[in-house]
């Protein structure tokens, strides 16, 4: 015989301690005071499923849906329960997304039983802290000398990514990396009369999107970054080294090169992202 609904009061006979935290959450207030359908009106059983058999044999984890990693409920079953209400919208591309393929459960990032965050029913206090649980490399990147202002609270991971899936592999919230960058850096969008090909192709050709120990989140320091492409004869192909820096000029016999100090190549090629000046073919104005 299949399990049947027994009601919230029966659940609270054993789980009264859980209710002290749950009562403050958005799910509790919605299910109890303004349910959208008969399923939500079941409150606890709206998510955990009918509880009659669980009430009889509490030791058997198979008789109810659990939302923790040490429970025996498959991730697909857990997520199906959440998606029964939270479908469409930002979750339109969840099926087949990177998180879905890696068997990330909704409950790995969200905890509707406790009000840990201001919104989003997150498992941690903030979006960034929640993402850091699985992405420690990105946490380290944001602590580098030059970084996106995540630690300062001026942006979050979801300003660039949609953790519930998107049409792009890194789950960007736009169709391309450049479109994401243009959201904040609109002056780099163009179109320009004189375009810089690597810039138009991909911002990440020159910049690390999370953080770098080089200025402006650059992949490597100037002029070496520029010389990865501009290695022809004359000055673009000249080998520059530490003996030509401003610091070396203070040493006996030392001499600084204007192409090694300050902004290096950009001392002259100031409009490196593109130029609309009639004489800006070399991005100098």
Short mmCIF file of C-alpha atoms in Angstrom, two decimals:
data_model
loop_
_atom_site.label_atom_id
_atom_site.label_comp_id
_atom_site.label_asym_id
_atom_site.label_seq_id
_atom_site.Cartn_x
_atom_site.Cartn_y
_atom_site.Cartn_z
CA UNK A 1 0.00 0.00 0.00
CA UNK A 2 1.34 3.41 -0.95
CA UNK A 3 2.07 6.03 1.67
CA UNK A 4 -0.52 8.71 2.34
CA UNK A 5 -0.36 12.21 3.74
CA UNK A 6 -0.59 12.41 7.53
CA UNK A 7 -0.39 16.18 8.04
CA UNK A 8 2.10 18.59 9.58
CA UNK A 9 1.00 17.92 13.18
CA UNK A 10 2.08 14.31 12.95
CA UNK A 11 5.51 15.37 11.62
CA UNK A 12 5.98 17.84 14.47
CA UNK A 13 5.42 15.15 17.09
CA UNK A 14 8.99 13.99 16.38
CA UNK A 15 10.47 17.01 14.60
CA UNK A 16 9.32 19.87 16.82
CA UNK A 17 12.93 21.09 17.19
CA UNK A 18 13.16 21.61 13.42
CA UNK A 19 10.09 23.86 13.47
CA UNK A 20 11.85 26.51 15.59
CA UNK A 21 14.10 27.33 12.62
CA UNK A 22 11.71 26.43 9.81
CA UNK A 23 8.93 28.74 11.00
CA UNK A 24 11.02 31.79 10.06
CA UNK A 25 11.57 30.73 6.45
CA UNK A 26 9.74 31.82 3.30
CA UNK A 27 8.72 28.24 2.52
CA UNK A 28 6.98 27.84 5.88
CA UNK A 29 5.10 31.12 5.57
CA UNK A 30 4.04 30.34 1.99
CA UNK A 31 2.97 26.74 2.57
CA UNK A 32 1.08 27.52 5.78
CA UNK A 33 -0.52 30.87 4.97
CA UNK A 34 -0.82 31.05 1.18
CA UNK A 35 -0.30 27.70 -0.58
CA UNK A 36 -0.66 27.82 -4.36
CA UNK A 37 -2.00 24.27 -4.65
CA UNK A 38 -2.95 21.18 -2.68
CA UNK A 39 0.62 19.91 -2.66
CA UNK A 40 2.01 23.02 -0.98
CA UNK A 41 -0.82 22.83 1.57
CA UNK A 42 0.78 19.62 2.87
CA UNK A 43 3.66 21.77 4.27
CA UNK A 44 6.35 19.22 5.34
CA UNK A 45 5.06 16.53 3.00
CA UNK A 46 4.99 18.94 0.08
CA UNK A 47 8.74 18.37 -0.22
CA UNK A 48 9.39 15.16 1.70
CA UNK A 49 6.48 13.22 0.22
CA UNK A 50 3.65 11.34 2.00
CA UNK A 51 4.81 10.38 5.47
CA UNK A 52 2.52 7.62 6.72
CA UNK A 53 5.01 4.79 6.18
CA UNK A 54 7.88 6.88 7.54
CA UNK A 55 5.87 7.51 10.71
CA UNK A 56 5.49 3.77 11.17
CA UNK A 57 9.09 2.78 10.38
CA UNK A 58 11.27 5.81 11.06
CA UNK A 59 14.50 3.85 10.66
CA UNK A 60 13.93 3.12 6.95
CA UNK A 61 15.29 6.07 4.93
CA UNK A 62 13.70 4.79 1.74
CA UNK A 63 10.21 5.62 2.98
CA UNK A 64 10.61 9.39 2.72
CA UNK A 65 12.53 11.88 0.61
CA UNK A 66 15.57 13.33 2.38
CA UNK A 67 17.63 16.32 1.28
CA UNK A 68 21.06 15.64 2.77
CA UNK A 69 24.10 13.88 1.33
CA UNK A 70 24.00 11.11 3.95
CA UNK A 71 20.37 10.24 3.09
CA UNK A 72 19.71 7.54 0.53
CA UNK A 73 17.41 9.58 -1.70
CA UNK A 74 18.92 9.90 -5.22
CA UNK A 75 19.88 13.43 -6.25
CA UNK A 76 17.56 13.23 -9.26
CA UNK A 77 14.59 12.52 -6.98
CA UNK A 78 15.52 15.39 -4.64
CA UNK A 79 15.85 17.86 -7.49
CA UNK A 80 12.58 16.68 -9.06
CA UNK A 81 10.78 17.65 -5.86
CA UNK A 82 12.24 21.16 -5.99
CA UNK A 83 11.57 21.55 -9.71
CA UNK A 84 7.93 20.60 -9.23
CA UNK A 85 7.49 24.18 -7.97
CA UNK A 86 10.64 25.93 -9.18
CA UNK A 87 10.56 25.27 -12.90
CA UNK A 88 11.07 27.57 -15.86
CA UNK A 89 12.56 31.05 -15.57
CA UNK A 90 16.19 30.95 -14.48
CA UNK A 91 15.99 27.16 -14.24
CA UNK A 92 15.00 26.73 -17.89
CA UNK A 93 18.42 25.26 -18.75
CA UNK A 94 18.96 23.22 -15.59
CA UNK A 95 18.55 19.83 -17.29
CA UNK A 96 21.88 19.00 -18.92
CA UNK A 97 23.71 21.88 -17.26
CA UNK A 98 27.17 21.47 -15.72
CA UNK A 99 25.74 21.27 -12.21
CA UNK A 100 23.07 18.80 -13.26
CA UNK A 101 25.62 16.53 -14.99
CA UNK A 102 27.84 16.59 -11.90
CA UNK A 103 24.89 15.54 -9.72
CA UNK A 104 24.72 18.73 -7.71
CA UNK A 105 21.60 18.70 -5.57
CA UNK A 106 19.49 21.80 -4.98
CA UNK A 107 20.09 21.22 -1.27
CA UNK A 108 23.87 21.52 -1.78
CA UNK A 109 23.35 25.24 -2.37
CA UNK A 110 19.97 25.92 -0.77
CA UNK A 111 18.56 25.22 2.68
CA UNK A 112 14.83 26.07 2.87
CA UNK A 113 14.66 24.78 6.46
CA UNK A 114 16.79 27.56 7.96
CA UNK A 115 16.92 31.27 7.18
CA UNK A 116 20.68 31.55 6.62
CA UNK A 117 20.51 34.29 4.00
CA UNK A 118 18.42 37.39 3.31
CA UNK A 119 16.98 35.83 0.16
CA UNK A 120 17.40 32.74 -1.99
CA UNK A 121 17.17 30.25 0.91
CA UNK A 122 20.92 29.72 0.58
CA UNK A 123 22.98 27.17 2.49
CA UNK A 124 25.45 29.93 3.44
CA UNK A 125 25.01 33.58 4.33
CA UNK A 126 25.90 34.92 0.87
CA UNK A 127 25.87 33.75 -2.73
CA UNK A 128 29.66 33.92 -2.94
CA UNK A 129 30.21 31.84 0.20
CA UNK A 130 27.78 29.25 -1.15
CA UNK A 131 29.69 28.99 -4.45
CA UNK A 132 33.05 28.83 -2.66
CA UNK A 133 31.95 25.56 -1.07
CA UNK A 134 32.77 23.80 -4.35
CA UNK A 135 34.97 26.42 -6.07
CA UNK A 136 38.00 27.06 -3.82
CA UNK A 137 40.19 28.11 -6.77
CA UNK A 138 37.86 31.00 -7.51
CA UNK A 139 37.96 31.99 -3.84
CA UNK A 140 41.75 32.18 -4.10
CA UNK A 141 41.53 34.20 -7.34
CA UNK A 142 39.31 36.80 -5.70
CA UNK A 143 41.96 37.29 -3.02
CA UNK A 144 44.68 38.14 -5.52
CA UNK A 145 46.18 41.61 -5.93
CA UNK A 146 43.87 42.52 -8.82
CA UNK A 147 40.39 41.03 -8.60
CA UNK A 148 36.72 41.50 -9.24
CA UNK A 149 35.13 43.27 -6.23
CA UNK A 150 33.40 40.21 -4.81
CA UNK A 151 35.08 40.36 -1.42
CA UNK A 152 34.11 44.04 -1.19
CA UNK A 153 30.45 43.12 -1.67
CA UNK A 154 30.02 45.11 -4.88
CA UNK A 155 29.05 42.07 -6.95
CA UNK A 156 28.32 38.37 -6.64
CA UNK A 157 28.92 35.25 -8.73
CA UNK A 158 25.43 35.45 -10.25
CA UNK A 159 26.19 38.84 -11.80
CA UNK A 160 28.12 36.84 -14.42
CA UNK A 161 26.90 33.25 -14.03
CA UNK A 162 23.56 31.49 -13.81
CA UNK A 163 24.17 28.53 -11.45
CA UNK A 164 20.93 26.91 -12.62
CA UNK A 165 22.23 26.53 -16.19
CA UNK A 166 22.54 28.51 -19.39
CA UNK A 167 23.34 28.10 -23.08
CA UNK A 168 27.08 28.49 -22.43
CA UNK A 169 29.53 25.99 -20.95
CA UNK A 170 30.64 28.13 -17.95
CA UNK A 171 26.95 28.90 -17.28
CA UNK A 172 27.26 32.59 -18.18
CA UNK A 173 24.10 34.67 -17.90
CA UNK A 174 24.70 36.07 -21.41
CA UNK A 175 25.35 34.44 -24.77
CA UNK A 176 29.11 35.09 -24.67
CA UNK A 177 31.88 36.14 -22.29
CA UNK A 178 32.22 39.52 -23.98
CA UNK A 179 28.51 40.25 -23.56
CA UNK A 180 28.87 39.54 -19.83
CA UNK A 181 31.81 41.94 -19.58
CA UNK A 182 29.97 44.66 -21.53
CA UNK A 183 27.29 44.68 -18.84
CA UNK A 184 29.66 46.73 -16.67
CA UNK A 185 32.29 47.79 -19.23
CA UNK A 186 30.01 49.29 -21.87
CA UNK A 187 32.73 51.63 -23.16
CA UNK A 188 34.63 48.60 -24.44
CA UNK A 189 31.72 47.36 -26.57
CA UNK A 190 32.33 49.50 -29.67
CA UNK A 191 31.87 49.29 -32.60
CA UNK A 192 35.22 50.95 -33.31
CA UNK A 193 36.67 52.29 -36.52
CA UNK A 194 39.94 50.57 -35.59
CA UNK A 195 39.30 47.29 -33.79
CA UNK A 196 41.80 45.17 -31.88
CA UNK A 197 41.15 41.60 -33.01
CA UNK A 198 41.94 39.74 -29.74
CA UNK A 199 39.67 42.14 -27.85
CA UNK A 200 36.73 41.55 -30.15
CA UNK A 201 37.31 37.79 -30.04
CA UNK A 202 37.39 37.24 -26.28
CA UNK A 203 38.12 39.46 -23.27
CA UNK A 204 39.78 36.46 -21.60
CA UNK A 205 42.57 36.54 -24.20
CA UNK A 206 44.12 39.28 -22.09
CA UNK A 207 42.22 39.27 -18.78
CA UNK A 208 41.55 36.64 -16.11
CA UNK A 209 37.88 37.07 -15.21
CA UNK A 210 38.18 36.33 -11.48
CA UNK A 211 41.53 37.69 -10.35
CA UNK A 212 45.20 38.05 -11.16
CA UNK A 213 48.44 39.11 -9.52
CA UNK A 214 49.02 41.42 -12.49
CA UNK A 215 47.50 44.86 -13.04
CA UNK A 216 43.97 45.07 -14.51
CA UNK A 217 43.43 41.31 -14.10
CA UNK A 218 45.87 40.73 -16.97
CA UNK A 219 46.95 37.22 -17.90
CA UNK A 220 50.58 38.31 -17.61
CA UNK A 221 52.40 41.60 -17.16
CA UNK A 222 52.87 44.17 -19.91
CA UNK A 223 54.82 44.30 -22.23
CA UNK A 224 55.11 40.49 -22.21
CA UNK A 225 51.36 40.06 -22.73
CA UNK A 226 51.48 42.20 -25.88
CA UNK A 227 54.56 40.40 -27.15
CA UNK A 228 52.75 37.08 -27.16
CA UNK A 229 51.23 38.29 -30.44
CA UNK A 230 53.43 41.26 -31.38
CA UNK A 231 56.80 39.55 -31.73
CA UNK A 232 57.86 40.95 -35.10
CA UNK A 233 60.99 42.96 -35.89
CA UNK A 234 61.78 46.38 -34.43
CA UNK A 235 60.53 47.39 -31.01
CA UNK A 236 57.57 45.00 -30.62
CA UNK A 237 59.98 42.11 -30.92
CA UNK A 238 62.70 43.52 -28.65
CA UNK A 239 63.44 41.32 -25.65
CA UNK A 240 62.64 43.31 -22.49
CA UNK A 241 63.78 42.23 -19.03
CA UNK A 242 64.21 43.38 -15.44
CA UNK A 243 67.40 45.32 -16.28
CA UNK A 244 65.23 47.96 -17.98
CA UNK A 245 62.75 48.69 -15.19
CA UNK A 246 62.53 51.89 -13.18
CA UNK A 247 64.08 50.12 -10.19
CA UNK A 248 67.10 48.98 -12.20
CA UNK A 249 67.73 52.58 -13.30
CA UNK A 250 68.62 53.39 -9.69
CA UNK A 251 71.49 50.91 -9.82
CA UNK A 252 74.98 51.90 -11.09
CA UNK A 253 75.03 51.65 -14.85
CA UNK A 254 71.32 50.87 -15.00
CA UNK A 255 68.96 52.40 -17.54
CA UNK A 256 65.17 52.26 -17.71
CA UNK A 257 63.25 51.68 -20.92
CA UNK A 258 60.12 53.69 -21.52
CA UNK A 259 58.58 50.46 -22.78
CA UNK A 260 59.08 48.76 -19.42
CA UNK A 261 57.93 51.43 -16.97
CA UNK A 262 54.46 52.75 -16.23
CA UNK A 263 51.91 51.08 -18.49
CA UNK A 264 54.57 49.73 -20.87
CA UNK A 265 53.10 49.41 -24.38
CA UNK A 266 50.06 51.43 -23.31
CA UNK A 267 52.23 54.46 -22.62
CA UNK A 268 51.85 55.02 -26.36
CA UNK A 269 49.06 52.69 -27.47
CA UNK A 270 46.52 54.11 -25.05
CA UNK A 271 43.29 53.01 -26.78
CA UNK A 272 44.17 49.32 -26.75
CA UNK A 273 40.53 48.15 -26.80
CA UNK A 274 39.80 50.07 -30.02
CA UNK A 275 39.79 53.57 -31.45
CA UNK A 276 37.44 55.81 -33.43
CA UNK A 277 40.09 58.43 -34.17
CA UNK A 278 40.91 58.82 -37.91
CA UNK A 279 44.59 58.33 -37.05
CA UNK A 280 44.04 55.58 -34.51
CA UNK A 281 45.10 52.60 -36.63
CA UNK A 282 47.74 51.74 -34.00
CA UNK A 283 45.41 52.61 -31.11
CA UNK A 284 47.57 55.56 -30.13
CA UNK A 285 44.70 58.05 -29.91
#
